[in-house]
PDB file of C-alpha atoms in Angstrom:
ATOM      1  CA  MET A   1      53.729  53.677 228.231  1.00  0.00           C
ATOM      2  CA  LYS A   2      56.919  51.167 228.155  1.00  0.00           C
ATOM      3  CA  MET A   3      59.615  52.030 225.232  1.00  0.00           C
ATOM      4  CA  ASN A   4      60.229  49.360 222.615  1.00  0.00           C
ATOM      5  CA  SER A   5      64.267  49.093 222.430  1.00  0.00           C
ATOM      6  CA  ASP A   6      64.259  45.997 219.422  1.00  0.00           C
ATOM      7  CA  LEU A   7      67.225  46.931 216.747  1.00  0.00           C
ATOM      8  CA  THR A   8      66.721  44.155 215.255  1.00  0.00           C
ATOM      9  CA  PHE A   9      66.463  44.364 211.266  1.00  0.00           C
ATOM     10  CA  ILE A  10      63.204  45.233 209.128  1.00  0.00           C
ATOM     11  CA  THR A  11      63.688  42.398 206.802  1.00  0.00           C
ATOM     12  CA  ASN A  12      59.972  42.342 205.854  1.00  0.00           C
ATOM     13  CA  GLU A  13      59.092  38.041 207.388  1.00  0.00           C
ATOM     14  CA  GLU A  14      57.610  37.099 209.954  1.00  0.00           C
ATOM     15  CA  ASN A  15      57.634  39.184 213.369  1.00  0.00           C
ATOM     16  CA  LYS A  16      60.026  41.722 211.733  1.00  0.00           C
ATOM     17  CA  GLN A  17      58.149  44.395 209.320  1.00  0.00           C
ATOM     18  CA  LEU A  18      58.215  47.377 208.716  1.00  0.00           C
ATOM     19  CA  LYS A  19      54.564  48.275 209.227  1.00  0.00           C
ATOM     20  CA  GLN A  20      54.350  46.678 211.936  1.00  0.00           C
ATOM     21  CA  ARG A  21      57.704  48.391 213.653  1.00  0.00           C
ATOM     22  CA  ILE A  22      55.838  51.584 212.366  1.00  0.00           C
ATOM     23  CA  ALA A  23      52.339  51.046 214.217  1.00  0.00           C
ATOM     24  CA  GLU A  24      54.386  50.258 217.374  1.00  0.00           C
ATOM     25  CA  LEU A  25      56.070  54.110 217.008  1.00  0.00           C
ATOM     26  CA  ILE A  26      52.721  55.689 216.934  1.00  0.00           C
ATOM     27  CA  LYS A  27      51.547  54.949 219.018  1.00  0.00           C
ATOM     28  CA  SER A  28      54.149  56.719 221.691  1.00  0.00           C
ATOM     29  CA  SER A  29      55.010  59.157 219.086  1.00  0.00           C
ATOM     30  CA  LYS A  30      54.612  63.061 219.383  1.00  0.00           C
ATOM     31  CA  GLU A  31      54.552  63.786 216.101  1.00  0.00           C
ATOM     32  CA  LEU A  32      55.704  61.873 212.644  1.00  0.00           C
ATOM     33  CA  ARG A  33      57.391  63.060 209.755  1.00  0.00           C
ATOM     34  CA  PHE A  34      57.390  60.208 207.124  1.00  0.00           C
ATOM     35  CA  LEU A  35      59.319  61.079 203.825  1.00  0.00           C
ATOM     36  CA  VAL A  36      58.164  58.748 200.960  1.00  0.00           C
ATOM     37  CA  GLY A  37      58.506  58.432 197.390  1.00  0.00           C
ATOM     38  CA  PHE A  38      54.482  57.456 196.410  1.00  0.00           C
ATOM     39  CA  PHE A  39      51.372  57.944 198.353  1.00  0.00           C
ATOM     40  CA  TYR A  40      48.593  55.057 198.089  1.00  0.00           C
ATOM     41  CA  PHE A  41      46.245  55.037 200.313  1.00  0.00           C
ATOM     42  CA  SER A  42      46.443  51.309 200.954  1.00  0.00           C
ATOM     43  CA  GLY A  43      49.509  52.178 202.989  1.00  0.00           C
ATOM     44  CA  ILE A  44      48.505  55.315 205.495  1.00  0.00           C
ATOM     45  CA  ASP A  45      45.263  52.977 205.988  1.00  0.00           C
ATOM     46  CA  GLU A  46      48.066  50.731 207.619  1.00  0.00           C
ATOM     47  CA  LEU A  47      48.952  52.606 209.649  1.00  0.00           C
ATOM     48  CA  TYR A  48      44.711  53.592 211.445  1.00  0.00           C
ATOM     49  CA  GLU A  49      44.937  51.643 213.481  1.00  0.00           C
ATOM     50  CA  ALA A  50      48.100  52.496 214.746  1.00  0.00           C
ATOM     51  CA  LEU A  51      46.656  56.222 214.567  1.00  0.00           C
ATOM     52  CA  LYS A  52      43.428  56.093 216.639  1.00  0.00           C
ATOM     53  CA  SER A  53      45.092  54.857 219.712  1.00  0.00           C
ATOM     54  CA  ASN A  54      46.898  57.705 219.696  1.00  0.00           C
ATOM     55  CA  PRO A  55      44.946  61.386 219.935  1.00  0.00           C
ATOM     56  CA  SER A  56      47.583  63.529 220.538  1.00  0.00           C
ATOM     57  CA  PHE A  57      50.186  63.408 217.719  1.00  0.00           C
ATOM     58  CA  GLN A  58      51.212  65.398 214.576  1.00  0.00           C
ATOM     59  CA  MET A  59      52.170  63.693 211.533  1.00  0.00           C
ATOM     60  CA  ASP A  60      54.282  65.869 208.156  1.00  0.00           C
ATOM     61  CA  VAL A  61      54.139  63.308 205.153  1.00  0.00           C
ATOM     62  CA  LEU A  62      56.121  64.617 201.916  1.00  0.00           C
ATOM     63  CA  VAL A  63      55.220  62.712 198.544  1.00  0.00           C
ATOM     64  CA  GLY A  64      58.589  62.413 195.860  1.00  0.00           C
ATOM     65  CA  LEU A  65      56.530  60.777 192.971  1.00  0.00           C
ATOM     66  CA  ASN A  66      53.008  60.715 191.455  1.00  0.00           C
ATOM     67  CA  THR A  67      50.744  58.495 190.217  1.00  0.00           C
ATOM     68  CA  ASP A  68      48.525  57.727 187.180  1.00  0.00           C
ATOM     69  CA  LYS A  69      46.236  53.940 186.950  1.00  0.00           C
ATOM     70  CA  THR A  70      47.083  52.531 183.299  1.00  0.00           C
ATOM     71  CA  ILE A  71      45.915  48.953 181.675  1.00  0.00           C
ATOM     72  CA  HIS A  72      48.058  47.540 184.186  1.00  0.00           C
ATOM     73  CA  GLY A  73      47.033  49.094 187.655  1.00  0.00           C
ATOM     74  CA  LEU A  74      48.923  51.721 188.934  1.00  0.00           C
ATOM     75  CA  ILE A  75      52.506  53.376 188.500  1.00  0.00           C
ATOM     76  CA  GLU A  76      54.230  55.755 189.896  1.00  0.00           C
ATOM     77  CA  TYR A  77      56.538  58.479 188.360  1.00  0.00           C
ATOM     78  CA  PRO A  78      58.127  61.805 188.425  1.00  0.00           C
ATOM     79  CA  ASP A  79      57.036  64.658 187.361  1.00  0.00           C
ATOM     80  CA  PRO A  80      58.753  66.037 184.287  1.00  0.00           C
ATOM     81  CA  ASN A  81      57.846  69.518 184.769  1.00  0.00           C
ATOM     82  CA  THR A  82      59.635  71.243 186.927  1.00  0.00           C
ATOM     83  CA  ASN A  83      58.275  74.612 184.885  1.00  0.00           C
ATOM     84  CA  ILE A  84      54.364  75.023 187.243  1.00  0.00           C
ATOM     85  CA  THR A  85      53.375  76.515 189.351  1.00  0.00           C
ATOM     86  CA  ASP A  86      52.399  75.044 192.867  1.00  0.00           C
ATOM     87  CA  ARG A  87      48.392  75.298 192.558  1.00  0.00           C
ATOM     88  CA  GLU A  88      49.164  73.253 189.497  1.00  0.00           C
ATOM     89  CA  ARG A  89      51.961  70.545 190.318  1.00  0.00           C
ATOM     90  CA  VAL A  90      49.414  69.773 193.966  1.00  0.00           C
ATOM     91  CA  GLU A  91      46.515  69.231 190.722  1.00  0.00           C
ATOM     92  CA  LYS A  92      48.581  67.111 189.591  1.00  0.00           C
ATOM     93  CA  PHE A  93      49.727  65.443 192.850  1.00  0.00           C
ATOM     94  CA  PHE A  94      45.328  65.331 194.159  1.00  0.00           C
ATOM     95  CA  ASP A  95      44.589  63.879 190.813  1.00  0.00           C
ATOM     96  CA  SER A  96      46.982  61.111 190.866  1.00  0.00           C
ATOM     97  CA  ILE A  97      45.482  60.007 194.443  1.00  0.00           C
ATOM     98  CA  ALA A  98      42.123  59.875 193.419  1.00  0.00           C
ATOM     99  CA  LYS A  99      43.206  58.215 190.445  1.00  0.00           C
ATOM    100  CA  SER A 100      44.896  55.602 193.123  1.00  0.00           C
ATOM    101  CA  ILE A 101      41.673  54.865 194.907  1.00  0.00           C
ATOM    102  CA  ASN A 102      39.330  54.951 192.339  1.00  0.00           C
ATOM    103  CA  SER A 103      38.675  51.349 192.166  1.00  0.00           C
ATOM    104  CA  ASP A 104      36.198  48.334 193.381  1.00  0.00           C
ATOM    105  CA  GLU A 105      38.686  47.507 196.149  1.00  0.00           C
ATOM    106  CA  PHE A 106      38.429  50.629 198.358  1.00  0.00           C
ATOM    107  CA  ASP A 107      34.115  50.997 197.805  1.00  0.00           C
ATOM    108  CA  THR A 108      33.535  49.613 200.905  1.00  0.00           C
ATOM    109  CA  ARG A 109      31.752  51.197 204.483  1.00  0.00           C
ATOM    110  CA  GLU A 110      35.062  50.760 205.912  1.00  0.00           C
ATOM    111  CA  PHE A 111      37.052  52.545 203.831  1.00  0.00           C
ATOM    112  CA  TYR A 112      34.844  55.651 203.670  1.00  0.00           C
ATOM    113  CA  GLU A 113      34.933  55.494 207.334  1.00  0.00           C
ATOM    114  CA  ARG A 114      38.242  55.534 207.216  1.00  0.00           C
ATOM    115  CA  VAL A 115      39.114  58.322 205.232  1.00  0.00           C
ATOM    116  CA  LYS A 116      36.655  60.240 206.669  1.00  0.00           C
ATOM    117  CA  PHE A 117      39.133  59.859 209.887  1.00  0.00           C
ATOM    118  CA  TYR A 118      42.053  60.850 207.777  1.00  0.00           C
ATOM    119  CA  LEU A 119      39.903  64.453 206.049  1.00  0.00           C
ATOM    120  CA  GLU A 120      39.184  64.422 209.809  1.00  0.00           C
ATOM    121  CA  LEU A 121      43.302  64.468 211.162  1.00  0.00           C
ATOM    122  CA  ILE A 122      43.086  66.613 207.703  1.00  0.00           C
ATOM    123  CA  LYS A 123      40.835  69.232 208.563  1.00  0.00           C
ATOM    124  CA  SER A 124      42.058  69.961 212.143  1.00  0.00           C
ATOM    125  CA  GLY A 125      46.473  70.180 211.421  1.00  0.00           C
ATOM    126  CA  LYS A 126      47.155  66.508 213.141  1.00  0.00           C
ATOM    127  CA  LEU A 127      48.274  64.859 209.069  1.00  0.00           C
ATOM    128  CA  ARG A 128      49.827  67.383 206.854  1.00  0.00           C
ATOM    129  CA  ILE A 129      50.207  65.734 203.357  1.00  0.00           C
ATOM    130  CA  ARG A 130      52.982  67.758 201.309  1.00  0.00           C
ATOM    131  CA  LYS A 131      54.877  67.123 197.057  1.00  0.00           C
ATOM    132  CA  THR A 132      58.610  67.515 197.259  1.00  0.00           C
ATOM    133  CA  LEU A 133      59.394  70.160 194.289  1.00  0.00           C
ATOM    134  CA  LYS A 134      61.188  67.153 192.430  1.00  0.00           C
ATOM    135  CA  PRO A 135      61.302  63.405 192.124  1.00  0.00           C
ATOM    136  CA  HIS A 136      61.822  61.500 195.466  1.00  0.00           C
ATOM    137  CA  HIS A 137      61.657  57.423 195.687  1.00  0.00           C
ATOM    138  CA  ASP A 138      63.303  57.674 198.582  1.00  0.00           C
ATOM    139  CA  LYS A 139      61.779  56.888 202.305  1.00  0.00           C
ATOM    140  CA  LEU A 140      63.013  58.308 205.767  1.00  0.00           C
ATOM    141  CA  TYR A 141      60.054  57.872 208.191  1.00  0.00           C
ATOM    142  CA  ILE A 142      61.483  60.086 211.707  1.00  0.00           C
ATOM    143  CA  PHE A 143      58.916  59.686 215.396  1.00  0.00           C
ATOM    144  CA  ASN A 144      59.444  61.792 217.881  1.00  0.00           C
ATOM    145  CA  THR A 145      58.686  59.836 220.578  1.00  0.00           C
ATOM    146  CA  TRP A 146      56.963  61.090 224.120  1.00  0.00           C
ATOM    147  CA  PHE A 147      59.284  58.912 225.687  1.00  0.00           C
ATOM    148  CA  GLN A 148      62.232  61.305 228.132  1.00  0.00           C
ATOM    149  CA  THR A 149      64.238  59.723 227.277  1.00  0.00           C
ATOM    150  CA  PHE A 150      68.678  60.869 225.299  1.00  0.00           C
ATOM    151  CA  ASN A 151      66.956  59.080 222.229  1.00  0.00           C
ATOM    152  CA  ALA A 152      63.665  60.129 221.727  1.00  0.00           C
ATOM    153  CA  THR A 153      63.716  60.089 217.901  1.00  0.00           C
ATOM    154  CA  SER A 154      63.459  57.267 216.221  1.00  0.00           C
ATOM    155  CA  ARG A 155      64.781  57.152 212.453  1.00  0.00           C
ATOM    156  CA  LEU A 156      63.949  54.425 209.828  1.00  0.00           C
ATOM    157  CA  ILE A 157      65.826  55.044 206.230  1.00  0.00           C
ATOM    158  CA  THR A 158      64.109  52.223 203.825  1.00  0.00           C
ATOM    159  CA  SER A 159      63.838  51.618 200.826  1.00  0.00           C
ATOM    160  CA  SER A 160      61.011  49.381 201.740  1.00  0.00           C
ATOM    161  CA  GLY A 161      57.301  50.898 201.593  1.00  0.00           C
ATOM    162  CA  PHE A 162      54.858  49.428 203.647  1.00  0.00           C
TER     163      PHE A 162
END
């Protein structure tokens, strides 16, 4: 596989979008490590085709904030209670994911098929999603590629989500 040596800035304009660059890197990576502020199914779903095209990857996602639904839509927020158990932290995180996908937008056949794909990744251990102990809104994407070159790891540090 040919390595993409595109070193242009990602401006999220036309052909310089973060999700396109990440999708390119996923296709040639054996290990993906993401630190993100919040976790939306619609965000990871943007990577569906790239993930399906690479049968040999390990993906770790570390999430820094929870989400909640209000009358104004979804909001991201840090959990102010740092004195909770790991089990309570996990339950709150899963509750926040459930709230973020509980809408008519996701009530489609395609959505259910894709959820099945991601659940299989989780069950097989290829996708691991964890929650940070303290709130974080940082975004860091690390790709360990299959290329046998000097710099076989790509890193993207950004304030942009995809």
